[in-house]
Short mmCIF file of C-alpha atoms and ligand atoms in Angstrom, two decimals:
data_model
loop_
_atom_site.label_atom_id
_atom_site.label_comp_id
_atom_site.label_asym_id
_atom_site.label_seq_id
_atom_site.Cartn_x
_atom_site.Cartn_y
_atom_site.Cartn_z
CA UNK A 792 19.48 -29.05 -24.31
CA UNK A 793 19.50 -27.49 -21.06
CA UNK A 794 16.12 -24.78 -19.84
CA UNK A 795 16.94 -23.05 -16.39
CA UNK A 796 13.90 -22.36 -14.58
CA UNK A 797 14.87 -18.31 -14.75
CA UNK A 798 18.14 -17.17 -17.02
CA UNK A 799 18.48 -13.90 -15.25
CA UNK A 800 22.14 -13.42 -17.87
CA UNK A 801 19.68 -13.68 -21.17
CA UNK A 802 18.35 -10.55 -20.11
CA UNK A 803 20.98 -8.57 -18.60
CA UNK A 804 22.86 -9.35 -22.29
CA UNK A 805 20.01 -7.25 -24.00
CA UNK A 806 20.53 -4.76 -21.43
CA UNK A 807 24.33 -4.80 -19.64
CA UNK A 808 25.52 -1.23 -21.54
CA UNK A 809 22.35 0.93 -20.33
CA UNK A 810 22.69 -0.73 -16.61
CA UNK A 811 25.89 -0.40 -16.09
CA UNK A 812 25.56 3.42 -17.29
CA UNK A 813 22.87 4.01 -15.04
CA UNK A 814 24.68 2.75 -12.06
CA UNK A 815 27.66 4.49 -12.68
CA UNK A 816 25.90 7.68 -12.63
CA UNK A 817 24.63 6.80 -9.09
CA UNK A 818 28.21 5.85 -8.04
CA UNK A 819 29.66 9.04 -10.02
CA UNK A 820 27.21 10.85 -8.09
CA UNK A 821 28.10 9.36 -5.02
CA UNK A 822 24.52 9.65 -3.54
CA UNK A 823 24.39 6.62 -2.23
CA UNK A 824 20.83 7.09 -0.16
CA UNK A 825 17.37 8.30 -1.70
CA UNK A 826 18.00 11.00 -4.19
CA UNK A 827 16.35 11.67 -7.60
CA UNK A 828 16.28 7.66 -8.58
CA UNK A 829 14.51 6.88 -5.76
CA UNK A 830 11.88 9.14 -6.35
CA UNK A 831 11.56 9.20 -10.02
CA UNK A 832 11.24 5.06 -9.85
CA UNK A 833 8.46 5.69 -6.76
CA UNK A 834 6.97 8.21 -9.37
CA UNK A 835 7.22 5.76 -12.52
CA UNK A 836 5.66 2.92 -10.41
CA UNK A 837 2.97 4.73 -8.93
CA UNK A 838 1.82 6.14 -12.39
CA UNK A 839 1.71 2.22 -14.03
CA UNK A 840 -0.44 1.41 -10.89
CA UNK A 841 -2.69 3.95 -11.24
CA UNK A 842 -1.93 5.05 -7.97
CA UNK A 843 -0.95 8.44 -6.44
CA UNK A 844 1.92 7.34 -3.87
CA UNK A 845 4.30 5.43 -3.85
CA UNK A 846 6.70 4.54 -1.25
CA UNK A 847 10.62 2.66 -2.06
CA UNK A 848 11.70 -0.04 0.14
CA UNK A 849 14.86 -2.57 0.72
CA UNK A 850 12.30 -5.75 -0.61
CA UNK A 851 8.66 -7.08 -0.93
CA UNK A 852 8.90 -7.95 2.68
CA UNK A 853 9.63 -4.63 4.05
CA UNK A 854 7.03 -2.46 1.62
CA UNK A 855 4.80 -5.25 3.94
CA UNK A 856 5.92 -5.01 7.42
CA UNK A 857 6.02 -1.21 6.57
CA UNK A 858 2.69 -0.95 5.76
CA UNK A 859 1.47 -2.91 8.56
CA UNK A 860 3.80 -0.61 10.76
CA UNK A 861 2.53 2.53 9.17
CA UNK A 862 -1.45 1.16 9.44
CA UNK A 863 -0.78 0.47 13.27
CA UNK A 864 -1.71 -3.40 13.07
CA UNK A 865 -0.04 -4.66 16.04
CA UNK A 866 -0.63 -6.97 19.32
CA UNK A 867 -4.15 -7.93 19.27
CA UNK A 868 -5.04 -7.61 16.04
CA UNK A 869 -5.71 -10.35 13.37
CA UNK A 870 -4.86 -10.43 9.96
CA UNK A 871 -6.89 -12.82 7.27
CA UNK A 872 -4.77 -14.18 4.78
CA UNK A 873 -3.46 -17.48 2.41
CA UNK A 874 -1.36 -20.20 3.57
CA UNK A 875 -0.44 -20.55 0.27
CA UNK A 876 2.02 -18.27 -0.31
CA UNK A 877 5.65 -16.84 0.07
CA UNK A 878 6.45 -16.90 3.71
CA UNK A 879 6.53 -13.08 3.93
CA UNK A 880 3.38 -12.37 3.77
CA UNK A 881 2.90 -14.15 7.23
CA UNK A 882 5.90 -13.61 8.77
CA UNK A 883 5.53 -10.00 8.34
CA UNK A 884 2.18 -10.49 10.21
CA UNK A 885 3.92 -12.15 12.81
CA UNK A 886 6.67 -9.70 13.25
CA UNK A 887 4.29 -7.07 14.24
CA UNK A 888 2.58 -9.36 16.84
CA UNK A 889 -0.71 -9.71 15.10
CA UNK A 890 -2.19 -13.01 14.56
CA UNK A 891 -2.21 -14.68 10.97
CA UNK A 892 -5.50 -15.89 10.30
CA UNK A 893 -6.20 -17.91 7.58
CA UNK A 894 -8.32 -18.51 5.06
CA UNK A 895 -8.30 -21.77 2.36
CA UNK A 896 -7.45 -20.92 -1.50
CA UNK A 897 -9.84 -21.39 -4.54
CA UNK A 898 -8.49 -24.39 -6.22
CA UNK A 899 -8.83 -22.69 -9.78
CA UNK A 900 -6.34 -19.62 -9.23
CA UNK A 901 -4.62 -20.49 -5.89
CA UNK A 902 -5.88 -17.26 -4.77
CA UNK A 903 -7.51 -16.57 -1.27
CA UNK A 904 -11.13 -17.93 -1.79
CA UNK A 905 -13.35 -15.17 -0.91
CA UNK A 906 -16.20 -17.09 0.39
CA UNK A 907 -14.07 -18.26 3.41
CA UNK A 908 -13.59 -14.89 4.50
CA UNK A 909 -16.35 -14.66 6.82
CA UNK A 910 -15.85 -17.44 9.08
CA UNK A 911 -12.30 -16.13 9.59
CA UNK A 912 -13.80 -12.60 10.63
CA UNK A 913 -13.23 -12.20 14.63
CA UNK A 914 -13.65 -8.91 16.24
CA UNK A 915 -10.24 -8.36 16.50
CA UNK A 916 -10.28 -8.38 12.75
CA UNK A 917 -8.35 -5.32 11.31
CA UNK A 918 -7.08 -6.25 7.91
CA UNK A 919 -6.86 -9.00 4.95
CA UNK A 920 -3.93 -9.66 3.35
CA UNK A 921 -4.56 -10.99 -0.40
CA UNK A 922 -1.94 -11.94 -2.65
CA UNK A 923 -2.14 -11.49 -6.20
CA UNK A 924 -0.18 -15.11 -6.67
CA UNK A 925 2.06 -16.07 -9.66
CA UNK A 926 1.32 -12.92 -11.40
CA UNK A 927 -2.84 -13.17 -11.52
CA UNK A 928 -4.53 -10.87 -9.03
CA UNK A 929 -7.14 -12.01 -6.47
CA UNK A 930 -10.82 -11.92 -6.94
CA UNK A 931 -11.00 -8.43 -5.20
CA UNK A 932 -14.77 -6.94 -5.44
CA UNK A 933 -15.96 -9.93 -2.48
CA UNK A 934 -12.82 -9.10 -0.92
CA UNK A 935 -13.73 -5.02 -1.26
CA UNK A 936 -17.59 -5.27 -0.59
CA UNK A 937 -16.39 -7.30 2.78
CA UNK A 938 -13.76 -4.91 3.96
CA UNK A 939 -15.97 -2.13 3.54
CA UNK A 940 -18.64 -3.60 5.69
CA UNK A 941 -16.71 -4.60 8.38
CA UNK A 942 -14.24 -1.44 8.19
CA UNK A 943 -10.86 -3.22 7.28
CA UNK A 944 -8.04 -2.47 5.22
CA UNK A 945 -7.17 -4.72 2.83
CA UNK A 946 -3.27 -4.93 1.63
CA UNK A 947 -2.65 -6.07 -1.58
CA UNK A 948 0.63 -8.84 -1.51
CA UNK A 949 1.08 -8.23 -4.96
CA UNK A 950 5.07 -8.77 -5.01
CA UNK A 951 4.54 -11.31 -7.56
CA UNK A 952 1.86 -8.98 -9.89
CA UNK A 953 3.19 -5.83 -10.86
CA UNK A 954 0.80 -4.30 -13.54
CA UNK A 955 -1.21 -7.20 -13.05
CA UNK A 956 -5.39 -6.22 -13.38
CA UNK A 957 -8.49 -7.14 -12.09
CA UNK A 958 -11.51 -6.08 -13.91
CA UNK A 959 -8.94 -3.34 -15.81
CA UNK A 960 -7.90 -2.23 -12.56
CA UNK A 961 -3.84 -2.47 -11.37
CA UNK A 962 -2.69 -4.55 -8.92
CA UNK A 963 -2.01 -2.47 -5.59
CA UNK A 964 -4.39 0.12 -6.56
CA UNK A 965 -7.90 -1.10 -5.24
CA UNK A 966 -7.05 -1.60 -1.74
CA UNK A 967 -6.08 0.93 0.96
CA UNK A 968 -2.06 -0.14 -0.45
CA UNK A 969 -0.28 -2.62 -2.30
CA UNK A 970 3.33 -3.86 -1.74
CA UNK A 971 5.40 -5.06 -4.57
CA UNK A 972 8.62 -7.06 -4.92
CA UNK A 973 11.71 -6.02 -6.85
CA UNK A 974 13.35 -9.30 -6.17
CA UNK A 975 15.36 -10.62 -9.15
CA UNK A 976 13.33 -13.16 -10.62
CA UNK A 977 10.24 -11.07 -10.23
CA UNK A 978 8.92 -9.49 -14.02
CA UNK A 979 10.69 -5.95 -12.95
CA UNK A 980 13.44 -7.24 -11.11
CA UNK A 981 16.39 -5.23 -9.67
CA UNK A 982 19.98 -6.31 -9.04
CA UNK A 983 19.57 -7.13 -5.65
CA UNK A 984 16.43 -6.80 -3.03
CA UNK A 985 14.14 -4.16 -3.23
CA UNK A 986 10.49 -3.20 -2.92
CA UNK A 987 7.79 -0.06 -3.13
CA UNK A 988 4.37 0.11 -1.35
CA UNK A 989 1.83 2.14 -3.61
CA UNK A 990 -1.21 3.70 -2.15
CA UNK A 991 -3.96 6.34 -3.08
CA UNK A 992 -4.14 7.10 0.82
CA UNK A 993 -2.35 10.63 1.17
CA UNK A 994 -2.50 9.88 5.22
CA UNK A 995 -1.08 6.72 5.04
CA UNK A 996 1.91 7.40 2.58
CA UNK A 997 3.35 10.19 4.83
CA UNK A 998 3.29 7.79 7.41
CA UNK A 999 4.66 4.79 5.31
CA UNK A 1000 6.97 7.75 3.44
CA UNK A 1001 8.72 8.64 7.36
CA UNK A 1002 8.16 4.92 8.81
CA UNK A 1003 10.40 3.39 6.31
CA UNK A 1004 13.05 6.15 7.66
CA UNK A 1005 13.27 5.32 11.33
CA UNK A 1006 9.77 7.41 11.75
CA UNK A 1007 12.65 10.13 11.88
CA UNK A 1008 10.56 14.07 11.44
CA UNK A 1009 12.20 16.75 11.12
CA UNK A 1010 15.38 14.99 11.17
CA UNK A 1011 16.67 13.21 14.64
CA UNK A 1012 12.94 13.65 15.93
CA UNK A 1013 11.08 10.38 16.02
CA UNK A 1014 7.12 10.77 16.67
CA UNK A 1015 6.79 7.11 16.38
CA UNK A 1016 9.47 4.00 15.99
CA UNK A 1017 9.82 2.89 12.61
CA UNK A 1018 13.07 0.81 10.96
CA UNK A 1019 15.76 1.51 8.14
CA UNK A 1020 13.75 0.16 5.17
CA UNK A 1021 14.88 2.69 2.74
CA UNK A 1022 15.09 1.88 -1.77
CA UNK A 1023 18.87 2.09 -2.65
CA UNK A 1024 19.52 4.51 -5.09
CA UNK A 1025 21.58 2.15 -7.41
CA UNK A 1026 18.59 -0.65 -6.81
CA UNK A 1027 16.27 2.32 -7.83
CA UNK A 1028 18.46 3.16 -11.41
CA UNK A 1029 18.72 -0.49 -12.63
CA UNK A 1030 14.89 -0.67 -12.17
CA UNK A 1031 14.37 2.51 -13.97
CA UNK A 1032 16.42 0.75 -16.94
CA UNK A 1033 14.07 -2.07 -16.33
CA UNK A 1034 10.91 -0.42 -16.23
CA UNK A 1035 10.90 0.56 -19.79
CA UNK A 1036 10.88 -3.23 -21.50
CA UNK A 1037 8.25 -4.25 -18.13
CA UNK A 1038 5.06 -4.79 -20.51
CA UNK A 1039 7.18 -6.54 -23.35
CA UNK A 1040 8.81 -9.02 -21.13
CA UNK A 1041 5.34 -9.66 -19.15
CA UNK A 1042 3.13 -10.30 -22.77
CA UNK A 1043 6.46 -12.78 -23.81
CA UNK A 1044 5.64 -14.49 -20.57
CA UNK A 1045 2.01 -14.51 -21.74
CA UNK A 1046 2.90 -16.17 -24.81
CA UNK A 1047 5.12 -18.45 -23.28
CA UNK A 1048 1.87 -19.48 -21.40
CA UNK A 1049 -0.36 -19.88 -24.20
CA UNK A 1050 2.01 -21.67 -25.84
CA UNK A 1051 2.13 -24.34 -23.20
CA UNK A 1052 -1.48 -24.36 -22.88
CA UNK A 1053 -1.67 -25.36 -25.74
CA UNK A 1054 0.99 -28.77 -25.93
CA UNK A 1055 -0.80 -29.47 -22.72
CA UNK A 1056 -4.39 -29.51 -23.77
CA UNK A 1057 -6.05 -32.86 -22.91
CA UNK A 1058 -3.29 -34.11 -21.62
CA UNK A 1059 -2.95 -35.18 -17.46
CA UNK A 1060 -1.31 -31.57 -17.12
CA UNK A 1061 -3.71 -28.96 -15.46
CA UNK A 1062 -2.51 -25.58 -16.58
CA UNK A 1063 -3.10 -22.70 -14.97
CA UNK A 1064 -6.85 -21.58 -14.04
CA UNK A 1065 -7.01 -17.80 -15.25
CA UNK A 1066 -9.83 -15.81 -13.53
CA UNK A 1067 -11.97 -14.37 -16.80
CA UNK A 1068 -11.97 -10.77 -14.97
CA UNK A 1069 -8.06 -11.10 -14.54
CA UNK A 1070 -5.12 -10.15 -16.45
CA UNK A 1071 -2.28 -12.28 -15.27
CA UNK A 1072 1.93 -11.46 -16.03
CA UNK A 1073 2.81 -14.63 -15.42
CA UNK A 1074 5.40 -13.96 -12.75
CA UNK A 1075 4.92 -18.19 -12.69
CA UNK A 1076 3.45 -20.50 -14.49
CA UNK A 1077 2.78 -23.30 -12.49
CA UNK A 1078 1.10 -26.39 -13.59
CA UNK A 1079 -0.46 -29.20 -11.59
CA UNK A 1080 0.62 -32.68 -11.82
CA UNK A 1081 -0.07 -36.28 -10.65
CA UNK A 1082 2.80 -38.09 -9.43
CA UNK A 1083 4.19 -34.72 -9.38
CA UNK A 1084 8.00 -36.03 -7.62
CA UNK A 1085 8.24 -37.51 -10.05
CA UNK A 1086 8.11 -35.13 -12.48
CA UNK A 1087 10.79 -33.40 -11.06
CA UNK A 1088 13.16 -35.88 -10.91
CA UNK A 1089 12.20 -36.38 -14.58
CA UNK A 1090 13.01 -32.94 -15.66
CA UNK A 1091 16.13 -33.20 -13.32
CA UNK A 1092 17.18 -35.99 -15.91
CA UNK A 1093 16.65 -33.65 -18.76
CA UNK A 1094 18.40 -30.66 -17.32
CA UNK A 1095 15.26 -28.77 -17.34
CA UNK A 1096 14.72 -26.23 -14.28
CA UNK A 1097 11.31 -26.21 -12.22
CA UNK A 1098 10.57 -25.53 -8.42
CA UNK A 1099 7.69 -26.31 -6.73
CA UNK A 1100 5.77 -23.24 -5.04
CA UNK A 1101 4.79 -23.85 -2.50
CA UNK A 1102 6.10 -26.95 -0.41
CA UNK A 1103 4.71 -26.42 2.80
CA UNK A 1104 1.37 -24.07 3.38
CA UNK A 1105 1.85 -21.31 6.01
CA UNK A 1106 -0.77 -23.02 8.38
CA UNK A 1107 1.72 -26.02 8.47
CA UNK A 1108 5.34 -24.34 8.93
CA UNK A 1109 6.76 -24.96 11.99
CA UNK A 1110 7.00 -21.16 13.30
CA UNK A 1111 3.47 -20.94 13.31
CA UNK A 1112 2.33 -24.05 15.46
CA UNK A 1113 1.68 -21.82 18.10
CA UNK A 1114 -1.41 -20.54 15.99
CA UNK A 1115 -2.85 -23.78 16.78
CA UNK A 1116 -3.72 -24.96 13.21
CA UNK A 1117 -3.76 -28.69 11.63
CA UNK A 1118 -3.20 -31.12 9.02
CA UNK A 1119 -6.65 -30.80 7.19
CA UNK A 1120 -7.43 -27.40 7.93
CA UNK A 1121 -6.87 -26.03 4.54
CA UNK A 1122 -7.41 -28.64 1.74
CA UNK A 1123 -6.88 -27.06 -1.01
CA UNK A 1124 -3.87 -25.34 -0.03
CA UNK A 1125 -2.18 -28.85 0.95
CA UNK A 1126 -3.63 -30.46 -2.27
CA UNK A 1127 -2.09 -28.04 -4.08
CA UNK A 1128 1.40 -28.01 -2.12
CA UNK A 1129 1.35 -31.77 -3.29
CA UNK A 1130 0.80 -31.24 -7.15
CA UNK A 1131 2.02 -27.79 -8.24
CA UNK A 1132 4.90 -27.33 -10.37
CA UNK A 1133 6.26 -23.99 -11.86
CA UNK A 1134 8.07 -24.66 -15.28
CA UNK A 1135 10.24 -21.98 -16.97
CA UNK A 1136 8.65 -19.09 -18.32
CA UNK A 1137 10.86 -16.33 -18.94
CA UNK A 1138 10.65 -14.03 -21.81
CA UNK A 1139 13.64 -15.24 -23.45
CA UNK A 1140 12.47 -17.94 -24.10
CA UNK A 1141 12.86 -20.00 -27.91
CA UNK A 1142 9.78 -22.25 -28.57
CA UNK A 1143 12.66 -24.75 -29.18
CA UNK A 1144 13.06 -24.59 -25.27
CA UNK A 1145 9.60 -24.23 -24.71
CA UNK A 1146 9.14 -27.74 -26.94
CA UNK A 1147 11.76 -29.41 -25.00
CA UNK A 1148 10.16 -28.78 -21.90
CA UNK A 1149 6.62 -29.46 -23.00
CA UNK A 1150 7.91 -32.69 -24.12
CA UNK A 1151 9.49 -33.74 -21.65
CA UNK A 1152 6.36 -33.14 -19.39
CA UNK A 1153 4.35 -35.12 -22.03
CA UNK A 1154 7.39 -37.76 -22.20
CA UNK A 1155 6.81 -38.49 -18.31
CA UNK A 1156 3.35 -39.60 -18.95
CA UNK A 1157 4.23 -42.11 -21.80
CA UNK A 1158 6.30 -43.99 -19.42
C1 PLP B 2418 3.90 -13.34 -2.36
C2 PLP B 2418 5.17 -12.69 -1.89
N1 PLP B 2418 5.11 -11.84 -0.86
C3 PLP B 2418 6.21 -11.22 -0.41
C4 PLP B 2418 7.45 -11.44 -0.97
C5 PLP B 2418 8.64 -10.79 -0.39
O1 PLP B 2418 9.39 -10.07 -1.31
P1 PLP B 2418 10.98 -9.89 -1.12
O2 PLP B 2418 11.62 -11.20 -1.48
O3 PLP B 2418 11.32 -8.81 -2.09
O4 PLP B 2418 11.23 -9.52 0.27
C6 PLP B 2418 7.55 -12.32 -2.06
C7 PLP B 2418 8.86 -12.57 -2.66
O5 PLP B 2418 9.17 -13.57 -3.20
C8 PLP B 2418 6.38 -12.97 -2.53
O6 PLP B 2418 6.45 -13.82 -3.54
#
C-alpha cells in the first residue's frame, strides 16, 4: 500500500466537472482581474468568519504583509510572535522593517504561550502576531486582555485554521484581522496561491481593500504605496466550488484524528494536545515522536508520506541572525522541531490507509 501525505487528485475526482465549469465561466468571461468571484468568495469567507470584511489576496503571505502594510507597522516597530511556524509569518515582519520578536510555544498545542508575552513587550511594541497552528487556534483571551492593555493589534496567522474556533468564536474574527491561506494543501485550498485578510475594522479594510491595489484611489492616484496583491478571479471560482464541501472535509479530518488517537493511546506516540476551549480542523495532524528520524525513514520504507513541520524554528534560520537570538532561547520550540511529525490526514482517507499508517508507526516501536 502506498498513503501520500496529501492526495490533492482524490479530491479534485469528486469535484473535476463543477471546477472546470466554474473556471471556464471566468475564462468565457474573460475578466481576468477582480470581478464578481472575487467579491462573492471575499463575501462567502467573511460570513463563515463571522466577520464583516474581507479582503482577497495572491496567498497567506500577502493577506500578511498587507495587513501589516495597511496597519502602518514599519521601521521601528516590533512585532511578538512564534518561532514555530511557517516562515511567512516572520518574513513578512521582516519585509516591512519591523523587528520579529519572539516569544516560546506552549508545549501542549505548539501555540504561542501566552504567559511569555510580557517579557517580550518593549515600548516599541505595536502588534502580536499569533498563529492558529495546524488547524487549532491560539489561546486568544490572555492574548486579547494583553493587547488591550498595552494598545496593540493583534493579527491572527490563521492560514492554517480557516473556520477554526476558540471559545465558539472563528478564527480571524477576534483580533483587529486575520489572514488566511488558500494554498493547496490547506482545508479550502485553491488551484494555485491565494489568500483573504478578514476584519471587523471598517477603517482598516478600506485601507487593506486599496493597499492590496497599489494604494491606487481614484484610479492612477496613489495616497500611499502599496503592491499588486490582488485574488485572481479564476483562484476566486475554484474556491467558491470549494467552499461548499469546507465543513465536511474539515470533520473527515477530525475523524481521521480521532481515529489515530485512538491506535496511538498508550503507546510512545504523543498525539496532538487539543486546547478544551478550541475547535481544531486539523489542517495537520502532527504527532511527536522519540527517535523521530527514524521514523521517517521507516515510513519512507513503507511508502507512507509524512513531513516534519517545522525543521528549523524562526529564531534559528539563518536570515534572522541579525536579530541576535540563540541556541536555547526557545526550548520548546527546538524540542519540538526535534520530535514532531505530521502524518496524513486528508479527508479521503480509508481507515484501511489510516491502519496502515498507524501500524506502521506502532511497527517502528516493536523493533
Ligand atoms: C502559518 C502560515 N502562515 C503563512 C502562510 C503563508 O501562506 P501562503 O503559502 O498562502 O503564502 C502559511 C502557508 O503555508 C502558513 O502555514
Amino acid at each position: 500500500m502506498q498513503v501520500p501525505l496529501l492526495d490533492l487528485k482524490a479530491q479534485y475526482a469528486k469535484i473535476k466537472d463543477e471546477i472546470l465549469e466554474a473556471v471556464s465561466e471566468v475564462l468565457d468571461s474573460q475578466r481576468c482581474i477582480g470581478g464578481e468571484k472575487v467579491e462573492q468568495l471575499e463575501k462567502e469567507i467573511a460570513q463563515i468568519s463571522d466577520c464583516r470584511y474581507a479582503v482577497g489576496v495572491s496567498s497567506g503571505t500577502d493577506a500578511i504583509l498587507n495587513t501589516l502594510m495597511s496597519l502602518e507597522i514599519g521601521p521601528g516597530d516590533e512585532v511578538i510572535t512564534t518561532p514555530f511556524t511557517f516562515f511567512a509569518t516572520a518574513g513578512c515582519i521582516a519585509r516591512v522593517c519591523a523587528r520579529p520578536v519572539f516569544v516560546d510555544i506552549d508545549p501542549k498545542t505548539f501555540n504561542i504561550d501566552p504567559a511569555g508575552i510580557e517579557k517580550a513587550l518593549t515600548k516599541k511594541t505595536r502588534a502580536i502576531m499569533p498563529v492558529h497552528l495546524f488547524g487549532q487556534m491560539a489561546d486568544m483571551d490572555p492574548i486579547m486582555d494583553f493587547a488591550k492593555k498595552h494598545n496593540l493589534y493583534v493579527i491572527e496567522d490563521a492560514a492554517q485554521s480557516i473556520t477554526s474556533t476558540y471559545k465558539g468564536k472563528k478564527a480571524g474574527s477576534i483580533g483587529a484581522a486575520g489572514c488566511f491561506s488558500f494554498f493547496p494543501s490547506k482545508n479550502l485550498g485553491g488551484i494555485g496561491d491565494g489568500g483573504m485578510m478578514v476584519t471587523n475594522d471598517e477603517k482598516l479594510y478600506h485601507r487593506a481593500f486599496i493597499m492590496r491595489n497599489h494604494g491606487m484611489e481614484p484610479k492612477y492616484y496613489h495616497s500611499f504605496t502599496g503592491g499588486n496583491f490582488r485574488l485572481d478571479p479564476i483562484q476566486a471560482a475554484a474556491l467558491l466550488v470549494k467552499l461548499p464541501y469546507l465543513n465536511q472535509w474539515s470533520q473527515a479530518r477530525r475523524q481521521n484524528a480521532y481515529y489515530y488517537n485512538k491506535k496511538f493511546e498508550g503507546k510512545a506516540v504523543q498525539t496532538p494536545g487539543i486546547n478544551p476551549d478550541c475547535v481544531s480542523i486539523y489542517n495537520q495532524y502532527v504527532i511527536r515522536v522519540p527517535r523521530r528520524d527514524e521514523v521517517v525513514s521507516h515510513l519512507k520504507q513503507k511508502n507512507i508520506g509524512c513531513e516534519i513541520y517545522y525543521p528549523v524554528p524562526m529564531h534559528l534560520q539563518k536570515c534572522f541572525a541579525y536579530l541576535g537570538y540563540r541556541q536555547g532561547d526557545f526550548p520548546q520550540s527546538e524540542k519540538a522541531a526535534r520530535e514532531v511529525l505530521a502524518l496524513p490526514i486528508y479527508p479521503e482517507l480509508t481507515d484501511e490507509m489510516k491502519d496502515y499508517v498507524a501500524d506502521a508507526i506502532l511497527s517502528f516501536w516493536d523493533n
